[in-house]
Amino acid sequence: MTDALLQVTDLERHFDGLKAVDGVSFTVAPREVVSIIGPNGSGKTTTLNLVTATIPPHGGTITLDGARIDRATTASIAEHGIARTFQNGRVFATLSVADNIEVGIHSTLHATRPFRRLSHVFLLRWIPLLAELFVAIFGTPAARRERAVIDATIETEIDRFEARLGPRRDDPAYSLSYANRRRTEIARALALQPKLLVLDEPTAGMNQSETAEVLAQLLDLKAQGQAILLVEHKLDLVMRVSDRVIVMDGGRIIAEGPPQVVRRDPAVIEAYLGRRRGHGEEDAE
């Protein structure tokens, strides 16, 4: 697809001979929400890790907006326009909510990060470091203008979760509830204003009402045109928010299509919903 935002082609990753991702190909279009589901161990999170350069692939290609990113570093992947959250949640425990969100903006800065592209050149990394130190100590008009943009972005993302994060904006992340740490992580990812938002089980560990809040926020992001690649076990949320659903089993894609079509696919019923055991029950894992 020439109009794809993300294009994954014949992606492969193995661990000690086990093919965790085996020839996986899919696309995400601009403004599209694509969810990946499947039983535990099917390769969902490994696929996200490959797309976000957390681990390198052993084969295949990944492009974002036509640019190859399958050999990108984790330091540069955000500059390409991808932001993500993690399955087990990752925040900077001793930083405040506001400071955690500010971290998400780091890769977009210019005035406060002079010569930032040199940071990828090993022998020249000292140049941007000294430049950043100079700007931090003495400041520049451009840096002060950029600071105002940073502050506005932080407020925008806190407002997105105002009832939960607003009163806690200056509290350290370690003092937050599990659900609020997950919200902080999502807000940090959104602060990048990413081309593609990658979410790995954003409602893991949340109760029914907390999950409903996240669903509402995802639907709001979808209405705003945010492209999302989502891994999630809660099928009701997946079916409501997704434009397209990809089903993985054994490292391969076994079904793909609109939510209601995928839900009725016999291969999905067998592999994902647990019918292979003959009990007829739905297994959300």
mmCIF file of C-alpha atoms in Angstrom:
data_model
loop_
_atom_site.group_PDB
_atom_site.id
_atom_site.type_symbol
_atom_site.label_atom_id
_atom_site.label_comp_id
_atom_site.label_asym_id
_atom_site.label_seq_id
_atom_site.Cartn_x
_atom_site.Cartn_y
_atom_site.Cartn_z
ATOM 1 C CA MET A 1 0.000 0.000 0.000
ATOM 2 C CA THR A 2 1.567 3.245 -1.134
ATOM 3 C CA ASP A 3 -0.671 5.277 1.181
ATOM 4 C CA ALA A 4 0.258 3.316 4.303
ATOM 5 C CA LEU A 5 1.674 5.220 7.251
ATOM 6 C CA LEU A 6 3.307 2.064 8.638
ATOM 7 C CA GLN A 7 4.201 -0.844 6.385
ATOM 8 C CA VAL A 8 5.586 -4.082 7.809
ATOM 9 C CA THR A 9 6.774 -6.681 5.303
ATOM 10 C CA ASP A 10 7.899 -10.270 6.011
ATOM 11 C CA LEU A 11 9.013 -9.405 9.525
ATOM 12 C CA GLU A 12 10.961 -12.104 11.375
ATOM 13 C CA ARG A 13 12.429 -12.522 14.837
ATOM 14 C CA HIS A 14 13.637 -15.680 16.501
ATOM 15 C CA PHE A 15 14.950 -16.540 19.956
ATOM 16 C CA ASP A 16 17.238 -19.588 20.211
ATOM 17 C CA GLY A 17 15.617 -21.146 17.173
ATOM 18 C CA LEU A 18 12.038 -20.300 18.184
ATOM 19 C CA LYS A 19 10.334 -18.080 15.608
ATOM 20 C CA ALA A 20 8.480 -15.549 17.737
ATOM 21 C CA VAL A 21 7.543 -13.516 14.648
ATOM 22 C CA ASP A 22 7.431 -15.512 11.431
ATOM 23 C CA GLY A 23 6.938 -13.627 8.161
ATOM 24 C CA VAL A 24 4.474 -11.053 9.488
ATOM 25 C CA SER A 25 3.194 -8.382 7.067
ATOM 26 C CA PHE A 26 0.604 -5.669 7.723
ATOM 27 C CA THR A 27 -0.061 -1.957 7.320
ATOM 28 C CA VAL A 28 -1.492 0.897 9.343
ATOM 29 C CA ALA A 29 -2.988 3.746 7.344
ATOM 30 C CA PRO A 30 -3.098 7.374 8.476
ATOM 31 C CA ARG A 31 -5.938 7.929 10.986
ATOM 32 C CA GLU A 32 -6.455 4.149 11.324
ATOM 33 C CA VAL A 33 -6.672 2.123 14.549
ATOM 34 C CA VAL A 34 -5.282 -1.387 14.104
ATOM 35 C CA SER A 35 -5.333 -3.899 16.965
ATOM 36 C CA ILE A 36 -3.287 -7.080 17.301
ATOM 37 C CA ILE A 37 -4.835 -9.861 19.359
ATOM 38 C CA GLY A 38 -3.988 -13.498 20.004
ATOM 39 C CA PRO A 39 -3.214 -15.977 22.764
ATOM 40 C CA ASN A 40 -0.274 -15.491 25.104
ATOM 41 C CA GLY A 41 3.001 -16.189 23.333
ATOM 42 C CA SER A 42 1.582 -15.516 19.885
ATOM 43 C CA GLY A 43 4.130 -12.781 19.095
ATOM 44 C CA LYS A 44 2.061 -9.645 19.678
ATOM 45 C CA THR A 45 4.414 -7.752 21.991
ATOM 46 C CA THR A 46 7.470 -8.955 20.068
ATOM 47 C CA THR A 47 5.936 -7.409 16.960
ATOM 48 C CA LEU A 48 5.477 -4.094 18.782
ATOM 49 C CA ASN A 49 9.060 -4.301 20.048
ATOM 50 C CA LEU A 50 10.282 -4.745 16.476
ATOM 51 C CA VAL A 51 8.198 -1.838 15.150
ATOM 52 C CA THR A 52 9.519 0.456 17.892
ATOM 53 C CA ALA A 53 13.161 -0.698 17.588
ATOM 54 C CA THR A 54 13.235 -2.124 21.118
ATOM 55 C CA ILE A 55 14.761 -5.228 19.535
ATOM 56 C CA PRO A 56 16.170 -5.644 15.998
ATOM 57 C CA PRO A 57 14.503 -7.898 13.401
ATOM 58 C CA HIS A 58 16.220 -10.895 11.851
ATOM 59 C CA GLY A 59 14.438 -10.307 8.565
ATOM 60 C CA GLY A 60 11.897 -8.167 6.782
ATOM 61 C CA THR A 61 11.393 -4.423 6.483
ATOM 62 C CA ILE A 62 9.515 -1.716 8.382
ATOM 63 C CA THR A 63 8.768 1.684 6.877
ATOM 64 C CA LEU A 64 7.094 4.735 8.362
ATOM 65 C CA ASP A 65 5.915 7.383 5.920
ATOM 66 C CA GLY A 66 8.076 5.695 3.307
ATOM 67 C CA ALA A 67 11.291 5.805 5.371
ATOM 68 C CA ARG A 68 12.990 2.576 6.478
ATOM 69 C CA ILE A 69 13.060 2.287 10.264
ATOM 70 C CA ASP A 70 13.858 -1.401 10.784
ATOM 71 C CA ARG A 71 17.491 -0.471 11.479
ATOM 72 C CA ALA A 72 16.695 2.629 13.527
ATOM 73 C CA THR A 73 17.943 2.934 17.092
ATOM 74 C CA THR A 74 15.677 3.331 20.095
ATOM 75 C CA ALA A 75 17.130 6.821 20.508
ATOM 76 C CA SER A 76 15.991 7.873 17.045
ATOM 77 C CA ILE A 77 12.669 6.039 16.738
ATOM 78 C CA ALA A 78 10.759 8.862 18.451
ATOM 79 C CA GLU A 79 12.295 11.341 16.014
ATOM 80 C CA HIS A 80 10.754 9.265 13.234
ATOM 81 C CA GLY A 81 7.341 9.871 14.837
ATOM 82 C CA ILE A 82 6.548 6.745 16.872
ATOM 83 C CA ALA A 83 5.669 6.845 20.569
ATOM 84 C CA ARG A 84 4.722 3.847 22.667
ATOM 85 C CA THR A 85 3.678 2.540 26.045
ATOM 86 C CA PHE A 86 4.735 -0.779 27.535
ATOM 87 C CA GLN A 87 2.887 -3.849 28.744
ATOM 88 C CA ASN A 88 4.164 -3.547 32.309
ATOM 89 C CA GLY A 89 4.137 0.262 32.492
ATOM 90 C CA ARG A 90 7.283 2.388 32.605
ATOM 91 C CA VAL A 91 7.449 5.789 34.262
ATOM 92 C CA PHE A 92 10.290 7.667 35.938
ATOM 93 C CA ALA A 93 9.351 6.998 39.532
ATOM 94 C CA THR A 94 11.023 9.989 41.176
ATOM 95 C CA LEU A 95 9.942 12.532 38.554
ATOM 96 C CA SER A 96 6.647 14.387 38.854
ATOM 97 C CA VAL A 97 3.748 13.716 36.515
ATOM 98 C CA ALA A 98 4.543 16.943 34.632
ATOM 99 C CA ASP A 99 8.224 16.054 34.323
ATOM 100 C CA ASN A 100 7.388 12.550 33.090
ATOM 101 C CA ILE A 101 5.255 14.080 30.352
ATOM 102 C CA GLU A 102 8.023 16.538 29.458
ATOM 103 C CA VAL A 103 10.353 13.618 28.782
ATOM 104 C CA GLY A 104 8.073 12.674 25.898
ATOM 105 C CA ILE A 105 8.737 16.011 24.201
ATOM 106 C CA HIS A 106 12.530 15.676 24.326
ATOM 107 C CA SER A 107 13.003 14.324 20.786
ATOM 108 C CA THR A 108 11.017 17.224 19.255
ATOM 109 C CA LEU A 109 13.099 20.031 20.778
ATOM 110 C CA HIS A 110 15.361 22.268 18.719
ATOM 111 C CA ALA A 111 16.273 25.479 20.540
ATOM 112 C CA THR A 112 17.083 23.710 23.811
ATOM 113 C CA ARG A 113 18.882 20.871 21.996
ATOM 114 C CA PRO A 114 21.286 22.565 19.561
ATOM 115 C CA PHE A 115 23.113 20.268 17.146
ATOM 116 C CA ARG A 116 20.951 17.374 18.316
ATOM 117 C CA ARG A 117 21.637 15.301 15.203
ATOM 118 C CA LEU A 118 25.294 15.123 16.198
ATOM 119 C CA SER A 119 24.232 13.153 19.285
ATOM 120 C CA HIS A 120 23.992 10.092 17.002
ATOM 121 C CA VAL A 121 27.659 10.468 15.985
ATOM 122 C CA PHE A 122 29.778 8.826 18.674
ATOM 123 C CA LEU A 123 32.875 11.015 18.339
ATOM 124 C CA LEU A 124 30.835 14.240 18.206
ATOM 125 C CA ARG A 125 28.359 13.637 21.055
ATOM 126 C CA TRP A 126 30.190 16.137 23.258
ATOM 127 C CA ILE A 127 29.174 19.031 20.978
ATOM 128 C CA PRO A 128 25.382 18.860 21.580
ATOM 129 C CA LEU A 129 25.978 18.111 25.270
ATOM 130 C CA LEU A 130 28.021 21.277 25.729
ATOM 131 C CA ALA A 131 25.523 23.261 23.656
ATOM 132 C CA GLU A 132 22.618 22.034 25.790
ATOM 133 C CA LEU A 133 24.530 22.929 28.944
ATOM 134 C CA PHE A 134 25.171 26.434 27.625
ATOM 135 C CA VAL A 135 21.484 26.948 26.769
ATOM 136 C CA ALA A 136 20.406 25.580 30.155
ATOM 137 C CA ILE A 137 22.707 27.994 32.027
ATOM 138 C CA PHE A 138 22.412 31.156 29.960
ATOM 139 C CA GLY A 139 19.225 30.672 27.955
ATOM 140 C CA THR A 140 18.348 32.136 24.572
ATOM 141 C CA PRO A 141 15.229 33.878 23.250
ATOM 142 C CA ALA A 142 14.480 30.815 21.113
ATOM 143 C CA ALA A 143 14.862 28.516 24.118
ATOM 144 C CA ARG A 144 12.473 30.660 26.161
ATOM 145 C CA ARG A 145 9.893 30.496 23.362
ATOM 146 C CA GLU A 146 10.329 26.735 23.176
ATOM 147 C CA ARG A 147 9.893 26.515 26.965
ATOM 148 C CA ALA A 148 6.481 28.131 26.580
ATOM 149 C CA VAL A 149 5.539 25.502 23.997
ATOM 150 C CA ILE A 150 6.729 22.730 26.323
ATOM 151 C CA ASP A 151 4.626 24.082 29.195
ATOM 152 C CA ALA A 152 1.559 24.338 26.953
ATOM 153 C CA THR A 153 2.018 20.753 25.744
ATOM 154 C CA ILE A 154 2.298 19.464 29.300
ATOM 155 C CA GLU A 155 -0.911 21.242 30.266
ATOM 156 C CA THR A 156 -2.715 19.864 27.202
ATOM 157 C CA GLU A 157 -1.824 16.285 28.108
ATOM 158 C CA ILE A 158 -2.656 16.725 31.788
ATOM 159 C CA ASP A 159 -6.005 18.206 30.758
ATOM 160 C CA ARG A 160 -6.663 15.041 28.764
ATOM 161 C CA PHE A 161 -6.700 13.167 32.096
ATOM 162 C CA GLU A 162 -7.679 16.185 34.213
ATOM 163 C CA ALA A 163 -9.797 14.396 36.812
ATOM 164 C CA ARG A 164 -7.060 11.855 37.500
ATOM 165 C CA LEU A 165 -3.769 13.626 36.812
ATOM 166 C CA GLY A 166 -4.672 17.285 37.314
ATOM 167 C CA PRO A 167 -4.511 17.190 41.115
ATOM 168 C CA ARG A 168 -1.321 15.090 40.955
ATOM 169 C CA ARG A 169 0.690 17.039 38.356
ATOM 170 C CA ASP A 170 3.514 17.840 40.810
ATOM 171 C CA ASP A 171 3.486 14.523 42.671
ATOM 172 C CA PRO A 172 6.235 11.948 42.048
ATOM 173 C CA ALA A 173 5.135 9.061 39.856
ATOM 174 C CA TYR A 174 5.920 6.474 42.534
ATOM 175 C CA SER A 175 3.118 7.922 44.663
ATOM 176 C CA LEU A 176 0.468 7.361 41.977
ATOM 177 C CA SER A 177 -1.955 4.472 41.726
ATOM 178 C CA TYR A 178 -1.183 1.858 39.075
ATOM 179 C CA ALA A 179 -3.914 3.226 36.793
ATOM 180 C CA ASN A 180 -2.587 6.790 37.091
ATOM 181 C CA ARG A 181 0.918 5.628 36.270
ATOM 182 C CA ARG A 182 -0.506 4.093 33.088
ATOM 183 C CA ARG A 183 -2.294 7.363 32.296
ATOM 184 C CA THR A 184 0.964 9.265 32.848
ATOM 185 C CA GLU A 185 2.716 6.922 30.442
ATOM 186 C CA ILE A 186 0.033 7.461 27.778
ATOM 187 C CA ALA A 187 0.182 11.241 28.293
ATOM 188 C CA ARG A 188 3.974 11.126 27.896
ATOM 189 C CA ALA A 189 3.627 9.238 24.602
ATOM 190 C CA LEU A 190 1.018 11.681 23.314
ATOM 191 C CA ALA A 191 3.204 14.668 24.215
ATOM 192 C CA LEU A 192 5.408 13.680 21.282
ATOM 193 C CA GLN A 193 2.408 14.285 18.976
ATOM 194 C CA PRO A 194 3.340 11.053 17.221
ATOM 195 C CA LYS A 195 2.479 9.990 13.714
ATOM 196 C CA LEU A 196 1.862 6.528 15.175
ATOM 197 C CA LEU A 197 0.897 5.771 18.778
ATOM 198 C CA VAL A 198 1.805 2.224 19.839
ATOM 199 C CA LEU A 199 -0.003 0.918 22.920
ATOM 200 C CA ASP A 200 0.812 -2.414 24.565
ATOM 201 C CA GLU A 201 -2.105 -3.441 26.787
ATOM 202 C CA PRO A 202 -2.936 0.064 28.045
ATOM 203 C CA THR A 203 -5.726 -1.231 30.319
ATOM 204 C CA ALA A 204 -3.762 -4.080 31.911
ATOM 205 C CA GLY A 205 -4.492 -4.173 35.634
ATOM 206 C CA MET A 206 -7.380 -1.712 35.370
ATOM 207 C CA ASN A 207 -10.866 -2.370 36.691
ATOM 208 C CA GLN A 208 -14.023 -2.035 34.616
ATOM 209 C CA SER A 209 -14.596 1.679 35.236
ATOM 210 C CA GLU A 210 -10.927 2.527 34.607
ATOM 211 C CA THR A 211 -11.020 0.529 31.383
ATOM 212 C CA ALA A 212 -14.127 2.431 30.296
ATOM 213 C CA GLU A 213 -12.270 5.719 30.837
ATOM 214 C CA VAL A 214 -9.374 4.566 28.670
ATOM 215 C CA LEU A 215 -11.798 3.376 25.981
ATOM 216 C CA ALA A 216 -13.417 6.813 25.908
ATOM 217 C CA GLN A 217 -9.997 8.442 25.589
ATOM 218 C CA LEU A 218 -8.999 6.083 22.770
ATOM 219 C CA LEU A 219 -12.230 6.825 20.921
ATOM 220 C CA ASP A 220 -11.502 10.536 21.348
ATOM 221 C CA LEU A 221 -7.997 10.073 19.907
ATOM 222 C CA LYS A 222 -9.482 8.092 17.020
ATOM 223 C CA ALA A 223 -11.946 10.916 16.318
ATOM 224 C CA GLN A 224 -8.996 13.334 16.239
ATOM 225 C CA GLY A 225 -7.326 11.200 13.559
ATOM 226 C CA GLN A 226 -4.545 9.643 15.648
ATOM 227 C CA ALA A 227 -3.128 6.495 14.040
ATOM 228 C CA ILE A 228 -2.844 3.756 16.670
ATOM 229 C CA LEU A 229 -1.315 0.281 16.756
ATOM 230 C CA LEU A 230 -2.798 -1.493 19.769
ATOM 231 C CA VAL A 231 -2.227 -4.773 21.570
ATOM 232 C CA GLU A 232 -5.009 -5.480 24.051
ATOM 233 C CA HIS A 233 -6.577 -8.570 25.646
ATOM 234 C CA LYS A 234 -9.952 -6.992 26.433
ATOM 235 C CA LEU A 235 -11.973 -7.915 23.368
ATOM 236 C CA ASP A 236 -14.877 -5.548 24.020
ATOM 237 C CA LEU A 237 -12.474 -2.594 23.922
ATOM 238 C CA VAL A 238 -10.738 -3.953 20.804
ATOM 239 C CA MET A 239 -14.002 -4.447 18.944
ATOM 240 C CA ARG A 240 -15.233 -0.955 19.756
ATOM 241 C CA VAL A 241 -12.130 1.056 18.989
ATOM 242 C CA SER A 242 -10.540 -0.799 16.056
ATOM 243 C CA ASP A 243 -10.921 -0.188 12.342
ATOM 244 C CA ARG A 244 -9.084 -3.421 11.667
ATOM 245 C CA VAL A 245 -8.027 -6.390 13.794
ATOM 246 C CA ILE A 246 -5.010 -8.641 13.209
ATOM 247 C CA VAL A 247 -4.994 -12.047 14.904
ATOM 248 C CA MET A 248 -1.678 -13.776 15.606
ATOM 249 C CA ASP A 249 -0.953 -17.328 16.688
ATOM 250 C CA GLY A 250 2.435 -19.030 16.770
ATOM 251 C CA GLY A 251 4.186 -15.936 15.462
ATOM 252 C CA ARG A 252 2.038 -15.719 12.334
ATOM 253 C CA ILE A 253 -1.034 -13.774 11.259
ATOM 254 C CA ILE A 254 -3.976 -16.164 10.993
ATOM 255 C CA ALA A 255 -6.742 -13.624 10.336
ATOM 256 C CA GLU A 256 -7.153 -9.948 9.535
ATOM 257 C CA GLY A 257 -10.101 -7.690 8.821
ATOM 258 C CA PRO A 258 -12.900 -5.600 10.346
ATOM 259 C CA PRO A 259 -13.664 -6.481 13.979
ATOM 260 C CA GLN A 260 -16.979 -8.237 13.442
ATOM 261 C CA VAL A 261 -15.631 -10.301 10.541
ATOM 262 C CA VAL A 262 -12.558 -11.383 12.500
ATOM 263 C CA ARG A 263 -14.628 -12.279 15.540
ATOM 264 C CA ARG A 264 -16.575 -14.855 13.479
ATOM 265 C CA ASP A 265 -13.518 -16.351 11.751
ATOM 266 C CA PRO A 266 -13.295 -20.122 12.536
ATOM 267 C CA ALA A 267 -9.492 -19.978 12.839
ATOM 268 C CA VAL A 268 -9.804 -17.189 15.409
ATOM 269 C CA ILE A 269 -12.440 -19.068 17.365
ATOM 270 C CA GLU A 270 -10.135 -22.078 17.534
ATOM 271 C CA ALA A 271 -6.828 -20.346 18.234
ATOM 272 C CA TYR A 272 -7.835 -17.296 20.237
ATOM 273 C CA LEU A 273 -11.107 -18.067 21.944
ATOM 274 C CA GLY A 274 -10.049 -21.489 23.162
ATOM 275 C CA ARG A 275 -12.518 -23.624 21.222
ATOM 276 C CA ARG A 276 -9.700 -26.023 20.361
ATOM 277 C CA ARG A 277 -10.221 -27.496 23.836
ATOM 278 C CA GLY A 278 -13.810 -28.277 23.016
ATOM 279 C CA HIS A 279 -15.374 -26.385 25.916
ATOM 280 C CA GLY A 280 -16.904 -23.567 23.876
ATOM 281 C CA GLU A 281 -15.925 -20.956 26.413
ATOM 282 C CA GLU A 282 -14.250 -17.660 25.529
ATOM 283 C CA ASP A 283 -10.719 -17.337 26.816
ATOM 284 C CA ALA A 284 -9.664 -13.680 26.910
ATOM 285 C CA GLU A 285 -6.045 -14.720 27.269
#
